[in-house]
GROMACS .gro file of N, CA and C in nm:
model
  543
    1TYR      N    1   0.094  -0.151  -0.014
    1TYR     CA    2  -0.041  -0.004   0.028
    1TYR      C    3   0.104   0.129   0.018
    2ARG      N    4   0.182   0.211   0.122
    2ARG     CA    5   0.271   0.250   0.085
    2ARG      C    6   0.357   0.271  -0.057
    3GLU      N    7   0.417   0.137  -0.105
    3GLU     CA    8   0.439   0.247  -0.215
    3GLU      C    9   0.392   0.274  -0.276
    4ILE      N   10   0.233   0.219  -0.355
    4ILE     CA   11   0.113   0.302  -0.443
    4ILE      C   12   0.092   0.348  -0.379
    5LEU      N   13   0.122   0.387  -0.284
    5LEU     CA   14   0.043   0.582  -0.231
    5LEU      C   15   0.145   0.683  -0.265
    6THR      N   16   0.265   0.622  -0.252
    6THR     CA   17   0.482   0.708  -0.300
    6THR      C   18   0.362   0.768  -0.438
    7VAL      N   19   0.387   0.646  -0.521
    7VAL     CA   20   0.372   0.678  -0.658
    7VAL      C   21   0.266   0.748  -0.664
    8VAL      N   22   0.135   0.781  -0.626
    8VAL     CA   23  -0.024   0.835  -0.639
    8VAL      C   24   0.027   0.935  -0.578
    9GLU      N   25   0.080   1.022  -0.521
    9GLU     CA   26   0.112   1.079  -0.433
    9GLU      C   27   0.097   1.248  -0.474
   10GLY      N   28  -0.018   1.303  -0.476
   10GLY     CA   29   0.002   1.411  -0.575
   10GLY      C   30  -0.126   1.363  -0.654
   11ASP      N   31  -0.088   1.314  -0.674
   11ASP     CA   32  -0.221   1.223  -0.904
   11ASP      C   33  -0.352   1.361  -0.775
   12GLY      N   34  -0.437   1.374  -0.797
   12GLY     CA   35  -0.568   1.317  -0.779
   12GLY      C   36  -0.697   1.232  -0.870
   13GLU      N   37  -0.617   1.212  -0.982
   13GLU     CA   38  -0.675   1.105  -0.987
   13GLU      C   39  -0.675   0.988  -0.968
   14ALA      N   40  -0.532   0.933  -0.955
   14ALA     CA   41  -0.493   0.859  -0.887
   14ALA      C   42  -0.535   0.821  -0.729
   15LEU      N   43  -0.605   0.950  -0.642
   15LEU     CA   44  -0.659   0.900  -0.506
   15LEU      C   45  -0.764   0.870  -0.489
   16SER      N   46  -0.827   0.951  -0.655
   16SER     CA   47  -0.987   0.889  -0.639
   16SER      C   48  -0.999   0.772  -0.711
   17ALA      N   49  -0.856   0.691  -0.762
   17ALA     CA   50  -0.929   0.554  -0.773
   17ALA      C   51  -0.955   0.457  -0.649
   18LEU      N   52  -0.834   0.477  -0.620
   18LEU     CA   53  -0.790   0.440  -0.506
   18LEU      C   54  -0.893   0.448  -0.416
   19GLU      N   55  -0.961   0.610  -0.401
   19GLU     CA   56  -1.070   0.542  -0.307
   19GLU      C   57  -1.201   0.464  -0.363
   20ARG      N   58  -1.234   0.509  -0.433
   20ARG     CA   59  -1.284   0.398  -0.526
   20ARG      C   60  -1.257   0.252  -0.448
   21LEU      N   61  -1.174   0.236  -0.472
   21LEU     CA   62  -1.119   0.021  -0.485
   21LEU      C   63  -1.124   0.030  -0.372
   22TYR      N   64  -1.123   0.082  -0.233
   22TYR     CA   65  -1.169   0.085  -0.131
   22TYR      C   66  -1.292   0.138  -0.087
   23LEU      N   67  -1.334   0.141  -0.132
   23LEU     CA   68  -1.503   0.208  -0.074
   23LEU      C   69  -1.535   0.087  -0.142
   24ALA      N   70  -1.511   0.041  -0.232
   24ALA     CA   71  -1.583  -0.113  -0.314
   24ALA      C   72  -1.587  -0.225  -0.208
   25ASN      N   73  -1.417  -0.267  -0.174
   25ASN     CA   74  -1.352  -0.315  -0.065
   25ASN      C   75  -1.411  -0.328   0.063
   26GLU      N   76  -1.421  -0.201   0.170
   26GLU     CA   77  -1.521  -0.204   0.232
   26GLU      C   78  -1.399  -0.209   0.342
   27ASP      N   79  -1.256  -0.156   0.268
   27ASP     CA   80  -1.087  -0.122   0.343
   27ASP      C   81  -1.117   0.011   0.416
   28TRP      N   82  -1.163  -0.015   0.528
   28TRP     CA   83  -1.204   0.119   0.586
   28TRP      C   84  -1.034   0.202   0.642
   29ALA      N   85  -0.926   0.122   0.660
   29ALA     CA   86  -0.870   0.127   0.669
   29ALA      C   87  -0.716   0.261   0.623
   30SER      N   88  -0.782   0.166   0.471
   30SER     CA   89  -0.664   0.161   0.361
   30SER      C   90  -0.752   0.344   0.308
   31LEU      N   91  -0.881   0.356   0.346
   31LEU     CA   92  -0.954   0.480   0.241
   31LEU      C   93  -0.917   0.559   0.365
   32ILE      N   94  -0.967   0.630   0.528
   32ILE     CA   95  -0.915   0.701   0.597
   32ILE      C   96  -0.774   0.752   0.516
   33GLU      N   97  -0.717   0.655   0.522
   33GLU     CA   98  -0.541   0.713   0.485
   33GLU      C   99  -0.554   0.749   0.345
   34ILE      N  100  -0.636   0.715   0.240
   34ILE     CA  101  -0.649   0.795   0.120
   34ILE      C  102  -0.686   0.947   0.121
   35PHE      N  103  -0.795   0.925   0.235
   35PHE     CA  104  -0.879   1.105   0.247
   35PHE      C  105  -0.772   1.126   0.290
   36GLY      N  106  -0.692   1.118   0.459
   36GLY     CA  107  -0.595   1.184   0.493
   36GLY      C  108  -0.519   1.220   0.375
   37GLU      N  109  -0.466   1.125   0.291
   37GLU     CA  110  -0.373   1.216   0.210
   37GLU      C  111  -0.484   1.362   0.089
   38MET      N  112  -0.547   1.317   0.062
   38MET     CA  113  -0.570   1.398   0.021
   38MET      C  114  -0.639   1.524   0.070
   39SER      N  115  -0.705   1.528   0.195
   39SER     CA  116  -0.685   1.628   0.295
   39SER      C  117  -0.577   1.676   0.305
   40ARG      N  118  -0.423   1.652   0.281
   40ARG     CA  119  -0.317   1.710   0.263
   40ARG      C  120  -0.270   1.804   0.157
   41LEU      N  121  -0.365   1.734   0.028
   41LEU     CA  122  -0.386   1.810  -0.073
   41LEU      C  123  -0.451   1.874  -0.142
   42ALA      N  124  -0.569   1.950  -0.062
   42ALA     CA  125  -0.655   1.949  -0.114
   42ALA      C  126  -0.603   2.119  -0.060
   43GLU      N  127  -0.620   2.207  -0.208
   43GLU     CA  128  -0.607   2.339  -0.157
   43GLU      C  129  -0.742   2.457  -0.070
   44ASP      N  130  -0.825   2.343  -0.050
   44ASP     CA  131  -0.924   2.468   0.024
   44ASP      C  132  -0.983   2.421   0.134
   45GLY      N  133  -1.005   2.502   0.244
   45GLY     CA  134  -1.048   2.484   0.373
   45GLY      C  135  -1.207   2.401   0.278
   46ASP      N  136  -1.291   2.406   0.251
   46ASP     CA  137  -1.438   2.350   0.242
   46ASP      C  138  -1.391   2.141   0.159
   47ALA      N  139  -1.295   2.200   0.091
   47ALA     CA  140  -1.232   2.027   0.042
   47ALA      C  141  -1.223   1.933   0.202
   48ARG      N  142  -1.125   2.041   0.216
   48ARG     CA  143  -1.082   1.975   0.314
   48ARG      C  144  -1.159   1.873   0.424
   49ARG      N  145  -1.251   2.023   0.483
   49ARG     CA  146  -1.366   1.969   0.568
   49ARG      C  147  -1.437   1.847   0.519
   50GLU      N  148  -1.506   1.843   0.359
   50GLU     CA  149  -1.534   1.762   0.358
   50GLU      C  150  -1.514   1.603   0.377
   51LEU      N  151  -1.355   1.583   0.371
   51LEU     CA  152  -1.259   1.478   0.366
   51LEU      C  153  -1.272   1.500   0.528
   52PHE      N  154  -1.228   1.538   0.621
   52PHE     CA  155  -1.300   1.537   0.735
   52PHE      C  156  -1.425   1.502   0.739
   53PHE      N  157  -1.462   1.530   0.728
   53PHE     CA  158  -1.636   1.407   0.729
   53PHE      C  159  -1.608   1.290   0.726
   54LYS      N  160  -1.627   1.255   0.593
   54LYS     CA  161  -1.602   1.196   0.509
   54LYS      C  162  -1.487   1.071   0.645
   55MET      N  163  -1.407   1.107   0.686
   55MET     CA  164  -1.349   1.050   0.725
   55MET      C  165  -1.379   1.012   0.870
   56ALA      N  166  -1.458   1.141   0.934
   56ALA     CA  167  -1.559   1.035   1.052
   56ALA      C  168  -1.653   0.998   1.070
   57GLN      N  169  -1.683   1.060   0.997
   57GLN     CA  170  -1.832   0.876   0.952
   57GLN      C  171  -1.750   0.690   0.891
   58ILE      N  172  -1.654   0.762   0.811
   58ILE     CA  173  -1.634   0.608   0.835
   58ILE      C  174  -1.559   0.574   1.033
   59HIS      N  175  -1.458   0.627   1.061
   59HIS     CA  176  -1.411   0.657   1.221
   59HIS      C  177  -1.596   0.620   1.282
   60GLU      N  178  -1.686   0.668   1.266
   60GLU     CA  179  -1.815   0.659   1.370
   60GLU      C  180  -1.967   0.514   1.379
   61GLU      N  181  -1.867   0.524   1.218
   61GLU     CA  182  -2.036   0.441   1.166
   61GLU      C  183  -1.952   0.272   1.149
   62MET      N  184  -1.820   0.289   1.115
   62MET     CA  185  -1.775   0.171   1.054
   62MET      C  186  -1.687   0.101   1.144
   63LEU      N  187  -1.614   0.205   1.198
   63LEU     CA  188  -1.528   0.150   1.310
   63LEU      C  189  -1.577   0.150   1.412
   64GLU      N  190  -1.676   0.214   1.417
   64GLU     CA  191  -1.670   0.215   1.576
   64GLU      C  192  -1.615   0.270   1.669
   65GLU      N  193  -1.506   0.378   1.596
   65GLU     CA  194  -1.415   0.457   1.691
   65GLU      C  195  -1.445   0.616   1.701
   66PRO      N  196  -1.562   0.639   1.779
   66PRO     CA  197  -1.622   0.781   1.808
   66PRO      C  198  -1.552   0.894   1.857
   67GLY      N  199  -1.460   0.811   1.939
   67GLY     CA  200  -1.310   0.949   1.998
   67GLY      C  201  -1.277   0.999   1.842
   68GLU      N  202  -1.219   0.908   1.751
   68GLU     CA  203  -1.165   0.957   1.659
   68GLU      C  204  -1.238   1.019   1.543
   69ALA      N  205  -1.384   0.988   1.559
   69ALA     CA  206  -1.468   1.055   1.506
   69ALA      C  207  -1.509   1.219   1.531
   70ILE      N  208  -1.501   1.243   1.704
   70ILE     CA  209  -1.422   1.312   1.752
   70ILE      C  210  -1.381   1.421   1.673
   71LEU      N  211  -1.208   1.399   1.696
   71LEU     CA  212  -1.110   1.484   1.670
   71LEU      C  213  -1.108   1.510   1.536
   72LEU      N  214  -1.175   1.397   1.400
   72LEU     CA  215  -1.159   1.499   1.278
   72LEU      C  216  -1.312   1.594   1.316
   73TYR      N  217  -1.444   1.574   1.386
   73TYR     CA  218  -1.488   1.676   1.355
   73TYR      C  219  -1.432   1.806   1.377
   74HIS      N  220  -1.321   1.833   1.526
   74HIS     CA  221  -1.283   1.918   1.571
   74HIS      C  222  -1.224   1.975   1.443
   75GLN      N  223  -1.140   1.921   1.399
   75GLN     CA  224  -1.040   1.922   1.319
   75GLN      C  225  -1.127   2.036   1.115
   76ALA      N  226  -1.222   1.971   1.119
   76ALA     CA  227  -1.384   2.074   1.038
   76ALA      C  228  -1.324   2.190   1.099
   77LEU      N  229  -1.390   2.202   1.226
   77LEU     CA  230  -1.447   2.305   1.321
   77LEU      C  231  -1.348   2.404   1.295
   78ASP      N  232  -1.203   2.382   1.410
   78ASP     CA  233  -1.062   2.418   1.345
   78ASP      C  234  -1.065   2.519   1.188
   79LEU      N  235  -1.137   2.445   1.056
   79LEU     CA  236  -1.181   2.550   1.016
   79LEU      C  237  -1.228   2.677   0.951
   80GLU      N  238  -1.338   2.613   1.012
   80GLU     CA  239  -1.438   2.697   1.033
   80GLU      C  240  -1.539   2.640   1.062
   81PRO      N  241  -1.561   2.722   1.273
   81PRO     CA  242  -1.602   2.781   1.330
   81PRO      C  243  -1.746   2.747   1.296
   82SER      N  244  -1.802   2.797   1.245
   82SER     CA  245  -1.963   2.806   1.290
   82SER      C  246  -2.050   2.685   1.195
   83ASP      N  247  -1.941   2.579   1.182
   83ASP     CA  248  -1.961   2.449   1.043
   83ASP      C  249  -2.074   2.357   1.169
   84ALA      N  250  -2.198   2.398   1.079
   84ALA     CA  251  -2.313   2.315   1.201
   84ALA      C  252  -2.320   2.148   1.117
   85THR      N  253  -2.304   2.146   1.020
   85THR     CA  254  -2.295   1.988   1.024
   85THR      C  255  -2.145   1.915   1.163
   86ALA      N  256  -2.036   2.015   1.135
   86ALA     CA  257  -1.980   1.936   1.261
   86ALA      C  258  -2.035   1.961   1.383
   87LEU      N  259  -2.108   2.095   1.415
   87LEU     CA  260  -2.111   2.140   1.578
   87LEU      C  261  -2.263   2.001   1.567
   88ASP      N  262  -2.326   1.941   1.482
   88ASP     CA  263  -2.404   1.845   1.491
   88ASP      C  264  -2.352   1.730   1.517
   89ALA      N  265  -2.250   1.689   1.404
   89ALA     CA  266  -2.213   1.541   1.509
   89ALA      C  267  -2.115   1.557   1.619
   90LEU      N  268  -2.081   1.690   1.682
   90LEU     CA  269  -2.042   1.705   1.771
   90LEU      C  270  -2.157   1.671   1.897
   91ASP      N  271  -2.233   1.660   1.923
   91ASP     CA  272  -2.331   1.698   2.012
   91ASP      C  273  -2.361   1.565   1.998
   92ARG      N  274  -2.464   1.505   1.900
   92ARG     CA  275  -2.479   1.341   1.912
   92ARG      C  276  -2.366   1.266   1.994
   93LEU      N  277  -2.242   1.277   1.966
   93LEU     CA  278  -2.130   1.196   1.980
   93LEU      C  279  -2.137   1.278   2.114
   94TYR      N  280  -2.129   1.349   2.152
   94TYR     CA  281  -2.153   1.373   2.330
   94TYR      C  282  -2.142   1.380   2.294
   95GLU      N  283  -2.349   1.333   2.353
   95GLU     CA  284  -2.495   1.262   2.367
   95GLU      C  285  -2.440   1.151   2.388
   96ASP      N  286  -2.398   1.075   2.316
   96ASP     CA  287  -2.356   0.947   2.296
   96ASP      C  288  -2.283   0.877   2.452
   97GLN      N  289  -2.169   0.935   2.417
   97GLN     CA  290  -2.125   0.961   2.471
   97GLN      C  291  -2.031   0.964   2.655
   98GLU      N  292  -2.218   1.066   2.644
   98GLU     CA  293  -2.203   1.139   2.831
   98GLU      C  294  -2.112   1.187   2.890
   99ARG      N  295  -2.107   1.239   2.709
   99ARG     CA  296  -1.933   1.338   2.831
   99ARG      C  297  -2.029   1.510   2.795
  100HIS      N  298  -2.085   1.517   2.866
  100HIS     CA  299  -2.160   1.595   2.964
  100HIS      C  300  -2.139   1.749   2.931
  101ALA      N  301  -1.960   1.701   3.024
  101ALA     CA  302  -1.977   1.899   2.973
  101ALA      C  303  -1.880   1.977   2.831
  102ASP      N  304  -1.861   1.832   2.779
  102ASP     CA  305  -1.816   1.903   2.611
  102ASP      C  306  -1.948   1.952   2.563
  103LEU      N  307  -2.030   1.860   2.575
  103LEU     CA  308  -2.180   1.866   2.518
  103LEU      C  309  -2.259   2.005   2.556
  104ALA      N  310  -2.192   2.106   2.654
  104ALA     CA  311  -2.269   2.193   2.718
  104ALA      C  312  -2.182   2.277   2.629
  105GLU      N  313  -2.009   2.278   2.631
  105GLU     CA  314  -1.972   2.350   2.547
  105GLU      C  315  -1.999   2.353   2.369
  106ILE      N  316  -2.108   2.240   2.318
  106ILE     CA  317  -2.064   2.225   2.179
  106ILE      C  318  -2.258   2.324   2.215
  107LEU      N  319  -2.313   2.259   2.318
  107LEU     CA  320  -2.434   2.317   2.350
  107LEU      C  321  -2.439   2.486   2.267
  108GLN      N  322  -2.347   2.544   2.375
  108GLN     CA  323  -2.321   2.708   2.365
  108GLN      C  324  -2.284   2.775   2.204
  109ARG      N  325  -2.139   2.687   2.187
  109ARG     CA  326  -2.158   2.734   2.073
  109ARG      C  327  -2.263   2.741   1.994
  110LYS      N  328  -2.336   2.637   1.973
  110LYS     CA  329  -2.437   2.605   1.886
  110LYS      C  330  -2.548   2.789   1.910
  111LEU      N  331  -2.603   2.773   2.048
  111LEU     CA  332  -2.610   2.876   2.083
  111LEU      C  333  -2.593   2.985   2.079
  112GLU      N  334  -2.459   3.041   1.989
  112GLU     CA  335  -2.458   3.191   2.003
  112GLU      C  336  -2.454   3.183   1.856
  113LEU      N  337  -2.443   3.063   1.768
  113LEU     CA  338  -2.447   3.008   1.628
  113LEU      C  339  -2.667   3.109   1.543
  114ALA      N  340  -2.723   3.034   1.655
  114ALA     CA  341  -2.916   3.011   1.673
  114ALA      C  342  -2.982   3.210   1.649
  115GLU      N  343  -3.033   3.202   1.530
  115GLU     CA  344  -3.093   3.328   1.519
  115GLU      C  345  -3.260   3.306   1.557
  116GLU      N  346  -3.311   3.182   1.538
  116GLU     CA  347  -3.417   3.152   1.536
  116GLU      C  348  -3.490   3.147   1.722
  117THR      N  349  -3.582   3.242   1.729
  117THR     CA  350  -3.655   3.212   1.885
  117THR      C  351  -3.628   3.075   1.964
  118GLU      N  352  -3.670   3.059   1.822
  118GLU     CA  353  -3.760   2.861   1.865
  118GLU      C  354  -3.637   2.746   1.907
  119ASP      N  355  -3.486   2.739   1.798
  119ASP     CA  356  -3.381   2.670   1.806
  119ASP      C  357  -3.344   2.746   1.936
  120ARG      N  358  -3.358   2.875   1.965
  120ARG     CA  359  -3.208   2.929   2.094
  120ARG      C  360  -3.360   2.900   2.248
  121ASP      N  361  -3.484   2.874   2.230
  121ASP     CA  362  -3.467   2.890   2.341
  121ASP      C  363  -3.478   2.668   2.334
  122GLY      N  364  -3.445   2.579   2.227
  122GLY     CA  365  -3.519   2.423   2.258
  122GLY      C  366  -3.279   2.458   2.319
  123LEU      N  367  -3.196   2.506   2.232
  123LEU     CA  368  -3.117   2.500   2.322
  123LEU      C  369  -3.081   2.519   2.450
  124GLU      N  370  -3.089   2.617   2.481
  124GLU     CA  371  -3.090   2.681   2.653
  124GLU      C  372  -3.143   2.606   2.730
  125TYR      N  373  -3.266   2.531   2.691
  125TYR     CA  374  -3.332   2.397   2.763
  125TYR      C  375  -3.232   2.311   2.790
  126ARG      N  376  -3.204   2.246   2.688
  126ARG     CA  377  -3.104   2.152   2.685
  126ARG      C  378  -3.007   2.180   2.738
  127LEU      N  379  -2.923   2.297   2.743
  127LEU     CA  380  -2.792   2.345   2.789
  127LEU      C  381  -2.884   2.339   3.033
  128GLY      N  382  -2.961   2.395   2.965
  128GLY     CA  383  -3.025   2.411   3.146
  128GLY      C  384  -3.076   2.270   3.198
  129GLN      N  385  -3.124   2.117   3.132
  129GLN     CA  386  -3.135   2.036   3.177
  129GLN      C  387  -3.005   1.993   3.176
  130LEU      N  388  -2.874   2.007   3.104
  130LEU     CA  389  -2.741   1.964   3.126
  130LEU      C  390  -2.698   1.977   3.245
  131TYR      N  391  -2.679   2.070   3.285
  131TYR     CA  392  -2.606   2.164   3.397
  131TYR      C  393  -2.700   2.105   3.514
  132GLN      N  394  -2.843   2.147   3.519
  132GLN     CA  395  -2.911   2.087   3.659
  132GLN      C  396  -2.969   1.918   3.680
  133ILE      N  397  -2.903   1.842   3.550
  133ILE     CA  398  -2.875   1.678   3.617
  133ILE      C  399  -2.794   1.644   3.616
  134HIS      N  400  -2.622   1.702   3.491
  134HIS     CA  401  -2.542   1.592   3.494
  134HIS      C  402  -2.457   1.699   3.529
  135LEU      N  403  -2.400   1.780   3.555
  135LEU     CA  404  -2.299   1.899   3.601
  135LEU      C  405  -2.358   1.964   3.675
  136MET      N  406  -2.415   1.925   3.765
  136MET     CA  407  -2.452   2.011   3.970
  136MET      C  408  -2.420   2.141   3.903
  137GLY      N  409  -2.484   2.208   3.811
  137GLY     CA  410  -2.495   2.339   3.817
  137GLY      C  411  -2.607   2.389   3.833
  138MET      N  412  -2.653   2.428   3.957
  138MET     CA  413  -2.817   2.438   3.990
  138MET      C  414  -2.778   2.632   3.953
  139GLU      N  415  -2.709   2.713   3.966
  139GLU     CA  416  -2.713   2.827   3.935
  139GLU      C  417  -2.739   2.851   3.791
  140ARG      N  418  -2.667   2.790   3.708
  140ARG     CA  419  -2.637   2.821   3.576
  140ARG      C  420  -2.764   2.713   3.501
  141ALA      N  421  -2.862   2.635   3.527
  141ALA     CA  422  -2.945   2.602   3.476
  141ALA      C  423  -3.045   2.653   3.494
  142ILE      N  424  -3.064   2.735   3.614
  142ILE     CA  425  -3.187   2.852   3.638
  142ILE      C  426  -3.184   2.972   3.586
  143GLU      N  427  -2.935   3.054   3.541
  143GLU     CA  428  -3.016   3.146   3.407
  143GLU      C  429  -3.037   3.092   3.296
  144SER      N  430  -3.039   2.942   3.240
  144SER     CA  431  -3.113   2.896   3.115
  144SER      C  432  -3.215   2.951   3.107
  145TYR      N  433  -3.341   2.886   3.242
  145TYR     CA  434  -3.407   2.837   3.181
  145TYR      C  435  -3.550   2.999   3.224
  146GLN      N  436  -3.473   3.123   3.276
  146GLN     CA  437  -3.424   3.268   3.338
  146GLN      C  438  -3.460   3.272   3.154
  147SER      N  439  -3.361   3.306   3.074
  147SER     CA  440  -3.283   3.325   2.982
  147SER      C  441  -3.428   3.320   2.873
  148ILE      N  442  -3.479   3.150   2.888
  148ILE     CA  443  -3.591   3.148   2.797
  148ILE      C  444  -3.689   3.237   2.815
  149LEU      N  445  -3.748   3.207   2.959
  149LEU     CA  446  -3.872   3.289   2.983
  149LEU      C  447  -3.865   3.449   2.963
  150GLU      N  448  -3.724   3.512   2.935
  150GLU     CA  449  -3.770   3.631   2.921
  150GLU      C  450  -3.768   3.698   2.763
  151ARG      N  451  -3.743   3.561   2.691
  151ARG     CA  452  -3.748   3.543   2.511
  151ARG      C  453  -3.899   3.480   2.443
  152THR      N  454  -3.929   3.363   2.546
  152THR     CA  455  -4.052   3.360   2.606
  152THR      C  456  -4.171   3.221   2.687
  153THR      N  457  -4.225   3.335   2.778
  153THR     CA  458  -4.287   3.368   2.922
  153THR      C  459  -4.321   3.230   2.847
  154SER      N  460  -4.423   3.180   2.783
  154SER     CA  461  -4.479   3.028   2.780
  154SER      C  462  -4.408   2.945   2.732
  155HIS      N  463  -4.257   2.936   2.789
  155HIS     CA  464  -4.169   2.835   2.747
  155HIS      C  465  -4.237   2.726   2.849
  156GLU      N  466  -4.318   2.603   2.846
  156GLU     CA  467  -4.433   2.527   2.937
  156GLU      C  468  -4.273   2.399   3.032
  157GLU      N  469  -4.221   2.380   2.946
  157GLU     CA  470  -4.035   2.294   3.001
  157GLU      C  471  -4.021   2.371   3.046
  158ALA      N  472  -3.947   2.491   3.061
  158ALA     CA  473  -3.839   2.528   3.112
  158ALA      C  474  -3.925   2.663   3.265
  159ILE      N  475  -4.104   2.636   3.278
  159ILE     CA  476  -4.175   2.632   3.365
  159ILE      C  477  -4.168   2.550   3.501
  160THR      N  478  -4.229   2.419   3.383
  160THR     CA  479  -4.209   2.242   3.465
  160THR      C  480  -4.066   2.236   3.549
  161ALA      N  481  -3.941   2.229   3.527
  161ALA     CA  482  -3.844   2.296   3.548
  161ALA      C  483  -3.790   2.315   3.630
  162LEU      N  484  -3.864   2.570   3.642
  162LEU     CA  485  -3.814   2.552   3.797
  162LEU      C  486  -3.948   2.535   3.873
  163GLU      N  487  -4.023   2.473   3.829
  163GLU     CA  488  -4.116   2.433   3.914
  163GLU      C  489  -4.124   2.362   4.009
  164GLY      N  490  -4.024   2.235   3.945
  164GLY     CA  491  -3.932   2.163   3.997
  164GLY      C  492  -3.891   2.170   4.094
  165LEU      N  493  -3.766   2.267   4.104
  165LEU     CA  494  -3.648   2.336   4.191
  165LEU      C  495  -3.714   2.374   4.284
  166LEU      N  496  -3.842   2.426   4.241
  166LEU     CA  497  -3.943   2.509   4.439
  166LEU      C  498  -3.881   2.456   4.503
  167GLU      N  499  -3.934   2.286   4.506
  167GLU     CA  500  -3.935   2.125   4.596
  167GLU      C  501  -3.781   2.128   4.672
  168ASP      N  502  -3.692   2.206   4.615
  168ASP     CA  503  -3.577   2.206   4.619
  168ASP      C  504  -3.525   2.322   4.758
  169GLU      N  505  -3.524   2.369   4.895
  169GLU     CA  506  -3.473   2.455   4.957
  169GLU      C  507  -3.436   2.535   4.956
  170MET      N  508  -3.224   2.459   4.940
  170MET     CA  509  -3.208   2.518   4.875
  170MET      C  510  -3.202   2.667   4.742
  171TYR      N  511  -3.308   2.608   4.624
  171TYR     CA  512  -3.305   2.713   4.499
  171TYR      C  513  -3.452   2.710   4.559
  172ARG      N  514  -3.520   2.752   4.587
  172ARG     CA  515  -3.636   2.714   4.590
  172ARG      C  516  -3.665   2.872   4.587
  173PHE      N  517  -3.600   2.990   4.656
  173PHE     CA  518  -3.593   3.141   4.606
  173PHE      C  519  -3.564   3.217   4.482
  174PRO      N  520  -3.426   3.177   4.495
  174PRO     CA  521  -3.437   3.156   4.281
  174PRO      C  522  -3.458   3.139   4.173
  175ALA      N  523  -3.498   3.030   4.193
  175ALA     CA  524  -3.666   2.950   4.118
  175ALA      C  525  -3.855   3.078   4.086
  176SER      N  526  -3.830   3.111   4.238
  176SER     CA  527  -3.985   3.110   4.275
  176SER      C  528  -3.933   3.280   4.205
  177GLN      N  529  -3.862   3.334   4.252
  177GLN     CA  530  -3.752   3.479   4.146
  177GLN      C  531  -3.838   3.485   4.017
  178VAL      N  532  -3.788   3.368   3.922
  178VAL     CA  533  -3.777   3.333   3.845
  178VAL      C  534  -3.886   3.377   3.782
  179LEU      N  535  -4.016   3.236   3.855
  179LEU     CA  536  -4.157   3.232   3.807
  179LEU      C  537  -4.195   3.316   3.841
  180GLU      N  538  -4.202   3.433   3.933
  180GLU     CA  539  -4.260   3.559   3.991
  180GLU      C  540  -4.352   3.604   3.891
  181PRO      N  541  -4.252   3.693   3.787
  181PRO     CA  542  -4.323   3.787   3.691
  181PRO      C  543  -4.396   3.680   3.569
   0.00000   0.00000   0.00000
């Protein structure tokens, strides 16, 4: 394999032919190497990101290596920090892997990019739940619910979450202050 790669290095057509061959034979490791070489030769960030996505998909779906997929999606984000495809993939992978702190970071990035109120509310609610249930950040959870209610006063899930906090003596007062208006 290495000898073939040395001969075709820099030859896009030959690399594409090897890509088809390895894909047909389901030789995932070799296909990843070809995509890696193609990404090094790619002249623009969009092409490089697409190759990172292909490699990440193989690692995730074919080789069941979510950690490698995560690294590749982060490489794509390095090239385009607002790439929705990479952010959505990391959201899914971090949730599946129960990497709550990393998921919170990705949700925050998605929240900063969200333009629609409904999208913002959904992301902020997920953040609130993440802090409340997994990250033991009740103050941050209450802030998230408050932010939602400032935009959408009838957001049932945020109201229900805050009402649940009324049961906890430690958080009764801050939750009631958010619910009061």
